[in-house]
Amino acid sequence: MMIEQNPPLAHHHISVDCVVVGFDGEQLKVLLLKRTIKEDGNEYHDMKLPGSLIYEDEDLDAAAQRVLHEQAGIKRMTLEQFKAFGSRDRTKNIKDVKWLERAIQMKVDRIVTIAYLALVKISSSTASFTAAGNELCWIPIDNPGELAFDHNIIIQEAIKRIRQAVSTDPINLFQLLPHKFTALQLRTLFERIYGKALDVRNFQKKLKQMTYVVALDEYEKNVAHRAARYYRFDKVEYNKTRR
Amino acid sequence: MMIEQNPPLAHHHISVDCVVVGFDGEQLKVLLLKRTIKEDGNEYHDMKLPGSLIYEDEDLDAAAQRVLHEQAGIKRMTLEQFKAFGSRDRTKNIKDVKWLERAIQMKVDRIVTIAYLALVKISSSTASFTAAGNELCWIPIDNPGELAFDHNIIIQEAIKRIRQAVSTDPINLFQLLPHKFTALQLRTLFERIYGKALDVRNFQKKLKQMTYVVALDEYEKNVAHRAARYYRFDKVEYNKTRR
DNA sequence: AGGGATATTGTTTTTGCAACAATAACACAT
DNA sequence: ATGTGTTATTGTTGCAAAAACAATATCCCT
């Protein structure tokens, strides 16, 4: 915002990309969209994060919500902006250039993208949406393959952010779990995020200290072993403890 | 990045703004630039963060470095991108609109800005730069007055980020202190950042554990009380401990 | 020599974290 | 009915880090 006459001021495109993370009880997964690249009559397939250029007069947060709704059937999800990516060569790959020209129908130099993070229950509406036209997949977040643009880097940064966020405010974790969950599920989730095994007994002790995780009088059924107890997350109680 | 025909795709301006934080031994300060607004023959004064629109083919990080150099005389500073601000109405204030039209000489709808954080020694080259044309001031970060655009909000977010960053990686703190500093200065700095008083004896114990803070054989002079010892930060030793 | 001011130092208690194994409960096969 | 396989649940101890708490040392100045 300073007066400079010589170099040309940039007038770039801005997009949002959403890293939607889920947990299947075993692994962390990320929601990706299939991309089709046509080249010399051949068709390639490819994966990318849900994302979109923003519209005129559309707030960044609103654009991210729209993307989630349009491309993944998820509405009014808690989204956290976590980083902007604006390297010149993030749109330099030939495949990406071709795809952009077809998709946006204009020549694009650079797109600065604002990345958002959302944690969702994998079993939610996304599943049904997958069945419909949009080819959505839950892919293991640790090994998503080679993605479009710099989306591998964006996912790496998202993982870092999740680790940070959990240590200061574990509330987000419970968005990843079903309403009723077992201690094993919660523990496995922590293990995947911290990237290391946790002692079973110490974890149970910590669980008892979390007054906002309340034990239900329900147990697993039809399992070939002692049935595990179900727990639920109590948001009201949680908010009490945060003062 | 999806195909959408109806709403107009945005083609906005992108800027970077730098929150440069210093510490005077007592308070945290932020480096602000004086802005002049001409209206009906009158002149107002105002403060803003150092910032600039980015150029074509200029990386975000490079733009932030350029801003710091051009507007504050600081070169090759460690900068961390911490958040993007893209609300529609961040450039809606009349004062800001008028200033933009004069400064950039074009009509501007919206500017998405990427905010950067830098921690610097207050006594460094910035002081001399202040004397030259650019009117730079160190303002208390807790109460900077009413700033241009949404710069008050940006500073709030910067403070949050500093708190987070320090707990995981205290290295940044020492960028705020002079090469030689007393235990009191370091302790006061921690207190300002955590926002609470620290026990003197416990702090000294922690100091001894920080092997990268080495005691010098120098003491304060001409003080009307027992002279405090000076310490310095040892970066090499610090990097050893981070493994 | 004494007073005013700030610097420096150690002990105890409490709390949180890490390591470690035996028993309980369920389905199923015999 | 009994046994087997499989997973769930529970307690104790030792160690390390954090919190609470006050007396003495050193410098300048009068």
PDB file of N, CA, C and O in Angstrom, chain A residues 131-195:
ATOM      1  N   ALA A 131     -21.647 -40.285  -3.690  1.00  0.00           N
ATOM      2  CA  ALA A 131     -22.408 -41.098  -4.635  1.00  0.00           C
ATOM      3  C   ALA A 131     -22.878 -40.260  -5.819  1.00  0.00           C
ATOM      4  O   ALA A 131     -22.853 -40.704  -6.952  1.00  0.00           O
ATOM      5  N   ALA A 132     -23.290 -39.026  -5.547  1.00  0.00           N
ATOM      6  CA  ALA A 132     -23.727 -38.140  -6.623  1.00  0.00           C
ATOM      7  C   ALA A 132     -22.537 -37.775  -7.511  1.00  0.00           C
ATOM      8  O   ALA A 132     -21.405 -38.147  -7.238  1.00  0.00           O
ATOM      9  N   GLY A 133     -22.810 -37.019  -8.560  1.00  0.00           N
ATOM     10  CA  GLY A 133     -21.851 -36.728  -9.620  1.00  0.00           C
ATOM     11  C   GLY A 133     -20.415 -36.493  -9.192  1.00  0.00           C
ATOM     12  O   GLY A 133     -19.496 -37.116  -9.710  1.00  0.00           O
ATOM     13  N   ASN A 134     -20.188 -35.620  -8.235  1.00  0.00           N
ATOM     14  CA  ASN A 134     -18.823 -35.258  -7.871  1.00  0.00           C
ATOM     15  C   ASN A 134     -18.029 -36.437  -7.352  1.00  0.00           C
ATOM     16  O   ASN A 134     -18.445 -37.107  -6.424  1.00  0.00           O
ATOM     17  N   GLU A 135     -16.897 -36.647  -7.918  1.00  0.00           N
ATOM     18  CA  GLU A 135     -16.094 -37.772  -7.469  1.00  0.00           C
ATOM     19  C   GLU A 135     -15.218 -37.371  -6.305  1.00  0.00           C
ATOM     20  O   GLU A 135     -14.122 -36.840  -6.477  1.00  0.00           O
ATOM     21  N   LEU A 136     -15.729 -37.649  -5.126  1.00  0.00           N
ATOM     22  CA  LEU A 136     -15.020 -37.316  -3.893  1.00  0.00           C
ATOM     23  C   LEU A 136     -14.450 -38.589  -3.287  1.00  0.00           C
ATOM     24  O   LEU A 136     -15.096 -39.623  -3.320  1.00  0.00           O
ATOM     25  N   CYS A 137     -13.276 -38.501  -2.719  1.00  0.00           N
ATOM     26  CA  CYS A 137     -12.723 -39.664  -2.044  1.00  0.00           C
ATOM     27  C   CYS A 137     -12.058 -39.243  -0.747  1.00  0.00           C
ATOM     28  O   CYS A 137     -11.464 -38.170  -0.656  1.00  0.00           O
ATOM     29  N   TRP A 138     -12.132 -40.133   0.222  1.00  0.00           N
ATOM     30  CA  TRP A 138     -11.342 -39.967   1.444  1.00  0.00           C
ATOM     31  C   TRP A 138     -10.022 -40.695   1.250  1.00  0.00           C
ATOM     32  O   TRP A 138     -10.010 -41.916   1.071  1.00  0.00           O
ATOM     33  N   ILE A 139      -8.932 -39.948   1.299  1.00  0.00           N
ATOM     34  CA  ILE A 139      -7.612 -40.515   1.045  1.00  0.00           C
ATOM     35  C   ILE A 139      -6.763 -40.381   2.313  1.00  0.00           C
ATOM     36  O   ILE A 139      -6.854 -39.357   2.997  1.00  0.00           O
ATOM     37  N   PRO A 140      -5.952 -41.389   2.604  1.00  0.00           N
ATOM     38  CA  PRO A 140      -5.089 -41.290   3.791  1.00  0.00           C
ATOM     39  C   PRO A 140      -4.253 -40.014   3.737  1.00  0.00           C
ATOM     40  O   PRO A 140      -3.586 -39.755   2.737  1.00  0.00           O
ATOM     41  N   ILE A 141      -4.287 -39.255   4.802  1.00  0.00           N
ATOM     42  CA  ILE A 141      -3.675 -37.921   4.760  1.00  0.00           C
ATOM     43  C   ILE A 141      -2.157 -37.999   4.716  1.00  0.00           C
ATOM     44  O   ILE A 141      -1.492 -37.082   4.238  1.00  0.00           O
ATOM     45  N   ASP A 142      -1.607 -39.110   5.207  1.00  0.00           N
ATOM     46  CA  ASP A 142      -0.150 -39.236   5.240  1.00  0.00           C
ATOM     47  C   ASP A 142       0.433 -39.546   3.873  1.00  0.00           C
ATOM     48  O   ASP A 142       1.618 -39.349   3.637  1.00  0.00           O
ATOM     49  N   ASN A 143      -0.399 -40.079   2.999  1.00  0.00           N
ATOM     50  CA  ASN A 143       0.132 -40.537   1.723  1.00  0.00           C
ATOM     51  C   ASN A 143      -0.918 -40.362   0.629  1.00  0.00           C
ATOM     52  O   ASN A 143      -1.464 -41.325   0.101  1.00  0.00           O
ATOM     53  N   PRO A 144      -1.177 -39.116   0.289  1.00  0.00           N
ATOM     54  CA  PRO A 144      -2.268 -38.842  -0.649  1.00  0.00           C
ATOM     55  C   PRO A 144      -1.862 -38.970  -2.109  1.00  0.00           C
ATOM     56  O   PRO A 144      -2.685 -38.738  -2.985  1.00  0.00           O
ATOM     57  N   GLY A 145      -0.641 -39.339  -2.409  1.00  0.00           N
ATOM     58  CA  GLY A 145      -0.186 -39.374  -3.796  1.00  0.00           C
ATOM     59  C   GLY A 145       0.179 -37.984  -4.276  1.00  0.00           C
ATOM     60  O   GLY A 145       0.211 -37.041  -3.488  1.00  0.00           O
ATOM     61  N   GLU A 146       0.444 -37.883  -5.559  1.00  0.00           N
ATOM     62  CA  GLU A 146       0.873 -36.588  -6.099  1.00  0.00           C
ATOM     63  C   GLU A 146      -0.345 -35.790  -6.532  1.00  0.00           C
ATOM     64  O   GLU A 146      -1.057 -36.177  -7.449  1.00  0.00           O
ATOM     65  N   LEU A 147      -0.546 -34.679  -5.886  1.00  0.00           N
ATOM     66  CA  LEU A 147      -1.774 -33.911  -6.099  1.00  0.00           C
ATOM     67  C   LEU A 147      -1.539 -32.710  -7.003  1.00  0.00           C
ATOM     68  O   LEU A 147      -0.400 -32.365  -7.337  1.00  0.00           O
ATOM     69  N   ALA A 148      -2.627 -32.065  -7.370  1.00  0.00           N
ATOM     70  CA  ALA A 148      -2.580 -30.892  -8.227  1.00  0.00           C
ATOM     71  C   ALA A 148      -1.898 -29.724  -7.516  1.00  0.00           C
ATOM     72  O   ALA A 148      -1.840 -29.671  -6.289  1.00  0.00           O
ATOM     73  N   PHE A 149      -1.382 -28.812  -8.310  1.00  0.00           N
ATOM     74  CA  PHE A 149      -0.775 -27.581  -7.778  1.00  0.00           C
ATOM     75  C   PHE A 149       0.176 -27.901  -6.631  1.00  0.00           C
ATOM     76  O   PHE A 149       0.931 -28.864  -6.711  1.00  0.00           O
ATOM     77  N   ASP A 150       0.120 -27.081  -5.574  1.00  0.00           N
ATOM     78  CA  ASP A 150       0.962 -27.327  -4.402  1.00  0.00           C
ATOM     79  C   ASP A 150       0.130 -27.942  -3.283  1.00  0.00           C
ATOM     80  O   ASP A 150       0.404 -27.728  -2.107  1.00  0.00           O
ATOM     81  N   HIS A 151      -0.870 -28.705  -3.659  1.00  0.00           N
ATOM     82  CA  HIS A 151      -1.797 -29.210  -2.647  1.00  0.00           C
ATOM     83  C   HIS A 151      -1.152 -30.184  -1.684  1.00  0.00           C
ATOM     84  O   HIS A 151      -1.604 -30.311  -0.540  1.00  0.00           O
ATOM     85  N   ASN A 152      -0.079 -30.853  -2.102  1.00  0.00           N
ATOM     86  CA  ASN A 152       0.644 -31.678  -1.132  1.00  0.00           C
ATOM     87  C   ASN A 152       1.240 -30.827  -0.021  1.00  0.00           C
ATOM     88  O   ASN A 152       1.174 -31.173   1.160  1.00  0.00           O
ATOM     89  N   ILE A 153       1.793 -29.699  -0.409  1.00  0.00           N
ATOM     90  CA  ILE A 153       2.370 -28.800   0.591  1.00  0.00           C
ATOM     91  C   ILE A 153       1.290 -28.253   1.507  1.00  0.00           C
ATOM     92  O   ILE A 153       1.451 -28.186   2.725  1.00  0.00           O
ATOM     93  N   ILE A 154       0.175 -27.878   0.927  1.00  0.00           N
ATOM     94  CA  ILE A 154      -0.918 -27.329   1.727  1.00  0.00           C
ATOM     95  C   ILE A 154      -1.372 -28.343   2.769  1.00  0.00           C
ATOM     96  O   ILE A 154      -1.601 -27.998   3.928  1.00  0.00           O
ATOM     97  N   ILE A 155      -1.446 -29.603   2.361  1.00  0.00           N
ATOM     98  CA  ILE A 155      -1.872 -30.637   3.316  1.00  0.00           C
ATOM     99  C   ILE A 155      -0.834 -30.800   4.422  1.00  0.00           C
ATOM    100  O   ILE A 155      -1.171 -30.949   5.595  1.00  0.00           O
ATOM    101  N   GLN A 156       0.435 -30.745   4.064  1.00  0.00           N
ATOM    102  CA  GLN A 156       1.480 -30.815   5.094  1.00  0.00           C
ATOM    103  C   GLN A 156       1.301 -29.720   6.134  1.00  0.00           C
ATOM    104  O   GLN A 156       1.373 -29.954   7.337  1.00  0.00           O
ATOM    105  N   GLU A 157       1.059 -28.520   5.660  1.00  0.00           N
ATOM    106  CA  GLU A 157       0.876 -27.395   6.581  1.00  0.00           C
ATOM    107  C   GLU A 157      -0.378 -27.591   7.423  1.00  0.00           C
ATOM    108  O   GLU A 157      -0.406 -27.217   8.593  1.00  0.00           O
ATOM    109  N   ALA A 158      -1.394 -28.178   6.816  1.00  0.00           N
ATOM    110  CA  ALA A 158      -2.630 -28.434   7.563  1.00  0.00           C
ATOM    111  C   ALA A 158      -2.365 -29.387   8.718  1.00  0.00           C
ATOM    112  O   ALA A 158      -2.864 -29.196   9.828  1.00  0.00           O
ATOM    113  N   ILE A 159      -1.560 -30.405   8.466  1.00  0.00           N
ATOM    114  CA  ILE A 159      -1.253 -31.369   9.525  1.00  0.00           C
ATOM    115  C   ILE A 159      -0.538 -30.669  10.674  1.00  0.00           C
ATOM    116  O   ILE A 159      -0.862 -30.857  11.846  1.00  0.00           O
ATOM    117  N   LYS A 160       0.424 -29.829  10.327  1.00  0.00           N
ATOM    118  CA  LYS A 160       1.112 -29.057  11.374  1.00  0.00           C
ATOM    119  C   LYS A 160       0.100 -28.271  12.198  1.00  0.00           C
ATOM    120  O   LYS A 160       0.168 -28.238  13.431  1.00  0.00           O
ATOM    121  N   ARG A 161      -0.800 -27.620  11.514  1.00  0.00           N
ATOM    122  CA  ARG A 161      -1.766 -26.783  12.207  1.00  0.00           C
ATOM    123  C   ARG A 161      -2.658 -27.595  13.137  1.00  0.00           C
ATOM    124  O   ARG A 161      -2.963 -27.193  14.254  1.00  0.00           O
ATOM    125  N   ILE A 162      -3.061 -28.770  12.676  1.00  0.00           N
ATOM    126  CA  ILE A 162      -3.904 -29.614  13.520  1.00  0.00           C
ATOM    127  C   ILE A 162      -3.161 -29.944  14.813  1.00  0.00           C
ATOM    128  O   ILE A 162      -3.704 -29.847  15.910  1.00  0.00           O
ATOM    129  N   ARG A 163      -1.891 -30.316  14.690  1.00  0.00           N
ATOM    130  CA  ARG A 163      -1.119 -30.662  15.888  1.00  0.00           C
ATOM    131  C   ARG A 163      -1.105 -29.511  16.871  1.00  0.00           C
ATOM    132  O   ARG A 163      -1.305 -29.685  18.072  1.00  0.00           O
ATOM    133  N   GLN A 164      -0.832 -28.315  16.360  1.00  0.00           N
ATOM    134  CA  GLN A 164      -0.815 -27.142  17.238  1.00  0.00           C
ATOM    135  C   GLN A 164      -2.164 -26.945  17.905  1.00  0.00           C
ATOM    136  O   GLN A 164      -2.275 -26.806  19.118  1.00  0.00           O
ATOM    137  N   ALA A 165      -3.204 -26.938  17.069  1.00  0.00           N
ATOM    138  CA  ALA A 165      -4.530 -26.588  17.564  1.00  0.00           C
ATOM    139  C   ALA A 165      -4.982 -27.549  18.652  1.00  0.00           C
ATOM    140  O   ALA A 165      -5.572 -27.133  19.648  1.00  0.00           O
ATOM    141  N   VAL A 166      -4.686 -28.818  18.472  1.00  0.00           N
ATOM    142  CA  VAL A 166      -5.162 -29.808  19.429  1.00  0.00           C
ATOM    143  C   VAL A 166      -4.567 -29.582  20.810  1.00  0.00           C
ATOM    144  O   VAL A 166      -5.245 -29.734  21.816  1.00  0.00           O
ATOM    145  N   SER A 167      -3.310 -29.209  20.861  1.00  0.00           N
ATOM    146  CA  SER A 167      -2.681 -29.052  22.173  1.00  0.00           C
ATOM    147  C   SER A 167      -3.279 -27.868  22.928  1.00  0.00           C
ATOM    148  O   SER A 167      -3.376 -27.892  24.141  1.00  0.00           O
ATOM    149  N   THR A 168      -3.700 -26.827  22.228  1.00  0.00           N
ATOM    150  CA  THR A 168      -4.277 -25.693  22.933  1.00  0.00           C
ATOM    151  C   THR A 168      -5.784 -25.825  23.101  1.00  0.00           C
ATOM    152  O   THR A 168      -6.342 -25.272  24.031  1.00  0.00           O
ATOM    153  N   ASP A 169      -6.424 -26.540  22.215  1.00  0.00           N
ATOM    154  CA  ASP A 169      -7.881 -26.553  22.246  1.00  0.00           C
ATOM    155  C   ASP A 169      -8.402 -27.833  21.608  1.00  0.00           C
ATOM    156  O   ASP A 169      -8.716 -27.880  20.428  1.00  0.00           O
ATOM    157  N   PRO A 170      -8.521 -28.896  22.426  1.00  0.00           N
ATOM    158  CA  PRO A 170      -8.871 -30.208  21.873  1.00  0.00           C
ATOM    159  C   PRO A 170     -10.294 -30.307  21.345  1.00  0.00           C
ATOM    160  O   PRO A 170     -10.682 -31.342  20.819  1.00  0.00           O
ATOM    161  N   ILE A 171     -11.066 -29.245  21.470  1.00  0.00           N
ATOM    162  CA  ILE A 171     -12.465 -29.338  21.063  1.00  0.00           C
ATOM    163  C   ILE A 171     -12.591 -29.850  19.640  1.00  0.00           C
ATOM    164  O   ILE A 171     -13.471 -30.639  19.311  1.00  0.00           O
ATOM    165  N   ASN A 172     -11.690 -29.436  18.787  1.00  0.00           N
ATOM    166  CA  ASN A 172     -11.792 -29.782  17.389  1.00  0.00           C
ATOM    167  C   ASN A 172     -11.782 -31.288  17.146  1.00  0.00           C
ATOM    168  O   ASN A 172     -12.395 -31.782  16.222  1.00  0.00           O
ATOM    169  N   LEU A 173     -11.062 -31.975  18.011  1.00  0.00           N
ATOM    170  CA  LEU A 173     -10.954 -33.412  17.831  1.00  0.00           C
ATOM    171  C   LEU A 173     -12.307 -34.090  17.785  1.00  0.00           C
ATOM    172  O   LEU A 173     -12.522 -35.029  17.020  1.00  0.00           O
ATOM    173  N   PHE A 174     -13.204 -33.620  18.609  1.00  0.00           N
ATOM    174  CA  PHE A 174     -14.480 -34.318  18.741  1.00  0.00           C
ATOM    175  C   PHE A 174     -15.357 -34.137  17.517  1.00  0.00           C
ATOM    176  O   PHE A 174     -16.302 -34.883  17.307  1.00  0.00           O
ATOM    177  N   GLN A 175     -15.010 -33.151  16.702  1.00  0.00           N
ATOM    178  CA  GLN A 175     -15.705 -33.017  15.426  1.00  0.00           C
ATOM    179  C   GLN A 175     -15.366 -34.173  14.499  1.00  0.00           C
ATOM    180  O   GLN A 175     -16.075 -34.431  13.530  1.00  0.00           O
ATOM    181  N   LEU A 176     -14.268 -34.851  14.787  1.00  0.00           N
ATOM    182  CA  LEU A 176     -13.838 -35.958  13.931  1.00  0.00           C
ATOM    183  C   LEU A 176     -14.511 -37.269  14.309  1.00  0.00           C
ATOM    184  O   LEU A 176     -14.520 -38.211  13.524  1.00  0.00           O
ATOM    185  N   LEU A 177     -15.047 -37.320  15.526  1.00  0.00           N
ATOM    186  CA  LEU A 177     -15.582 -38.585  16.024  1.00  0.00           C
ATOM    187  C   LEU A 177     -17.103 -38.618  15.911  1.00  0.00           C
ATOM    188  O   LEU A 177     -17.756 -37.574  15.932  1.00  0.00           O
ATOM    189  N   PRO A 178     -17.682 -39.812  15.832  1.00  0.00           N
ATOM    190  CA  PRO A 178     -19.147 -39.911  15.897  1.00  0.00           C
ATOM    191  C   PRO A 178     -19.638 -39.478  17.279  1.00  0.00           C
ATOM    192  O   PRO A 178     -18.848 -39.343  18.210  1.00  0.00           O
ATOM    193  N   HIS A 179     -20.934 -39.274  17.397  1.00  0.00           N
ATOM    194  CA  HIS A 179     -21.471 -38.778  18.666  1.00  0.00           C
ATOM    195  C   HIS A 179     -21.141 -39.722  19.813  1.00  0.00           C
ATOM    196  O   HIS A 179     -20.787 -39.298  20.900  1.00  0.00           O
ATOM    197  N   LYS A 180     -21.279 -41.010  19.533  1.00  0.00           N
ATOM    198  CA  LYS A 180     -20.862 -41.992  20.541  1.00  0.00           C
ATOM    199  C   LYS A 180     -19.574 -42.623  20.061  1.00  0.00           C
ATOM    200  O   LYS A 180     -19.483 -43.033  18.906  1.00  0.00           O
ATOM    201  N   PHE A 181     -18.627 -42.679  20.947  1.00  0.00           N
ATOM    202  CA  PHE A 181     -17.345 -43.255  20.549  1.00  0.00           C
ATOM    203  C   PHE A 181     -16.759 -44.009  21.724  1.00  0.00           C
ATOM    204  O   PHE A 181     -17.113 -43.763  22.879  1.00  0.00           O
ATOM    205  N   THR A 182     -15.845 -44.915  21.438  1.00  0.00           N
ATOM    206  CA  THR A 182     -15.197 -45.684  22.499  1.00  0.00           C
ATOM    207  C   THR A 182     -13.875 -45.031  22.875  1.00  0.00           C
ATOM    208  O   THR A 182     -13.342 -44.202  22.127  1.00  0.00           O
ATOM    209  N   ALA A 183     -13.363 -45.425  24.013  1.00  0.00           N
ATOM    210  CA  ALA A 183     -12.076 -44.901  24.457  1.00  0.00           C
ATOM    211  C   ALA A 183     -10.988 -45.257  23.450  1.00  0.00           C
ATOM    212  O   ALA A 183     -10.076 -44.467  23.209  1.00  0.00           O
ATOM    213  N   LEU A 184     -11.108 -46.412  22.843  1.00  0.00           N
ATOM    214  CA  LEU A 184     -10.118 -46.815  21.857  1.00  0.00           C
ATOM    215  C   LEU A 184     -10.096 -45.860  20.670  1.00  0.00           C
ATOM    216  O   LEU A 184      -9.035 -45.460  20.206  1.00  0.00           O
ATOM    217  N   GLN A 185     -11.281 -45.490  20.204  1.00  0.00           N
ATOM    218  CA  GLN A 185     -11.333 -44.575  19.068  1.00  0.00           C
ATOM    219  C   GLN A 185     -10.660 -43.249  19.398  1.00  0.00           C
ATOM    220  O   GLN A 185      -9.872 -42.720  18.621  1.00  0.00           O
ATOM    221  N   LEU A 186     -10.986 -42.731  20.584  1.00  0.00           N
ATOM    222  CA  LEU A 186     -10.404 -41.450  20.976  1.00  0.00           C
ATOM    223  C   LEU A 186      -8.891 -41.567  21.123  1.00  0.00           C
ATOM    224  O   LEU A 186      -8.134 -40.703  20.681  1.00  0.00           O
ATOM    225  N   ARG A 187      -8.473 -42.671  21.703  1.00  0.00           N
ATOM    226  CA  ARG A 187      -7.036 -42.837  21.897  1.00  0.00           C
ATOM    227  C   ARG A 187      -6.303 -42.976  20.568  1.00  0.00           C
ATOM    228  O   ARG A 187      -5.265 -42.348  20.340  1.00  0.00           O
ATOM    229  N   THR A 188      -6.873 -43.758  19.682  1.00  0.00           N
ATOM    230  CA  THR A 188      -6.258 -43.917  18.360  1.00  0.00           C
ATOM    231  C   THR A 188      -6.162 -42.571  17.653  1.00  0.00           C
ATOM    232  O   THR A 188      -5.153 -42.256  17.018  1.00  0.00           O
ATOM    233  N   LEU A 189      -7.206 -41.766  17.800  1.00  0.00           N
ATOM    234  CA  LEU A 189      -7.189 -40.441  17.183  1.00  0.00           C
ATOM    235  C   LEU A 189      -6.021 -39.606  17.706  1.00  0.00           C
ATOM    236  O   LEU A 189      -5.257 -39.015  16.941  1.00  0.00           O
ATOM    237  N   PHE A 190      -5.856 -39.586  19.029  1.00  0.00           N
ATOM    238  CA  PHE A 190      -4.719 -38.862  19.606  1.00  0.00           C
ATOM    239  C   PHE A 190      -3.404 -39.411  19.068  1.00  0.00           C
ATOM    240  O   PHE A 190      -2.493 -38.667  18.733  1.00  0.00           O
ATOM    241  N   GLU A 191      -3.326 -40.722  18.981  1.00  0.00           N
ATOM    242  CA  GLU A 191      -2.078 -41.337  18.512  1.00  0.00           C
ATOM    243  C   GLU A 191      -1.756 -40.921  17.085  1.00  0.00           C
ATOM    244  O   GLU A 191      -0.617 -40.623  16.755  1.00  0.00           O
ATOM    245  N   ARG A 192      -2.776 -40.878  16.236  1.00  0.00           N
ATOM    246  CA  ARG A 192      -2.531 -40.495  14.848  1.00  0.00           C
ATOM    247  C   ARG A 192      -2.077 -39.040  14.764  1.00  0.00           C
ATOM    248  O   ARG A 192      -1.245 -38.687  13.936  1.00  0.00           O
ATOM    249  N   ILE A 193      -2.634 -38.217  15.613  1.00  0.00           N
ATOM    250  CA  ILE A 193      -2.293 -36.797  15.528  1.00  0.00           C
ATOM    251  C   ILE A 193      -0.922 -36.523  16.135  1.00  0.00           C
ATOM    252  O   ILE A 193      -0.122 -35.788  15.580  1.00  0.00           O
ATOM    253  N   TYR A 194      -0.646 -37.124  17.273  1.00  0.00           N
ATOM    254  CA  TYR A 194       0.666 -36.912  17.870  1.00  0.00           C
ATOM    255  C   TYR A 194       1.734 -37.749  17.176  1.00  0.00           C
ATOM    256  O   TYR A 194       2.921 -37.531  17.364  1.00  0.00           O
ATOM    257  N   GLY A 195       1.314 -38.751  16.445  1.00  0.00           N
ATOM    258  CA  GLY A 195       2.265 -39.577  15.723  1.00  0.00           C
ATOM    259  C   GLY A 195       3.041 -40.528  16.609  1.00  0.00           C
ATOM    260  O   GLY A 195       4.129 -40.957  16.263  1.00  0.00           O
TER     261      GLY A 195
END
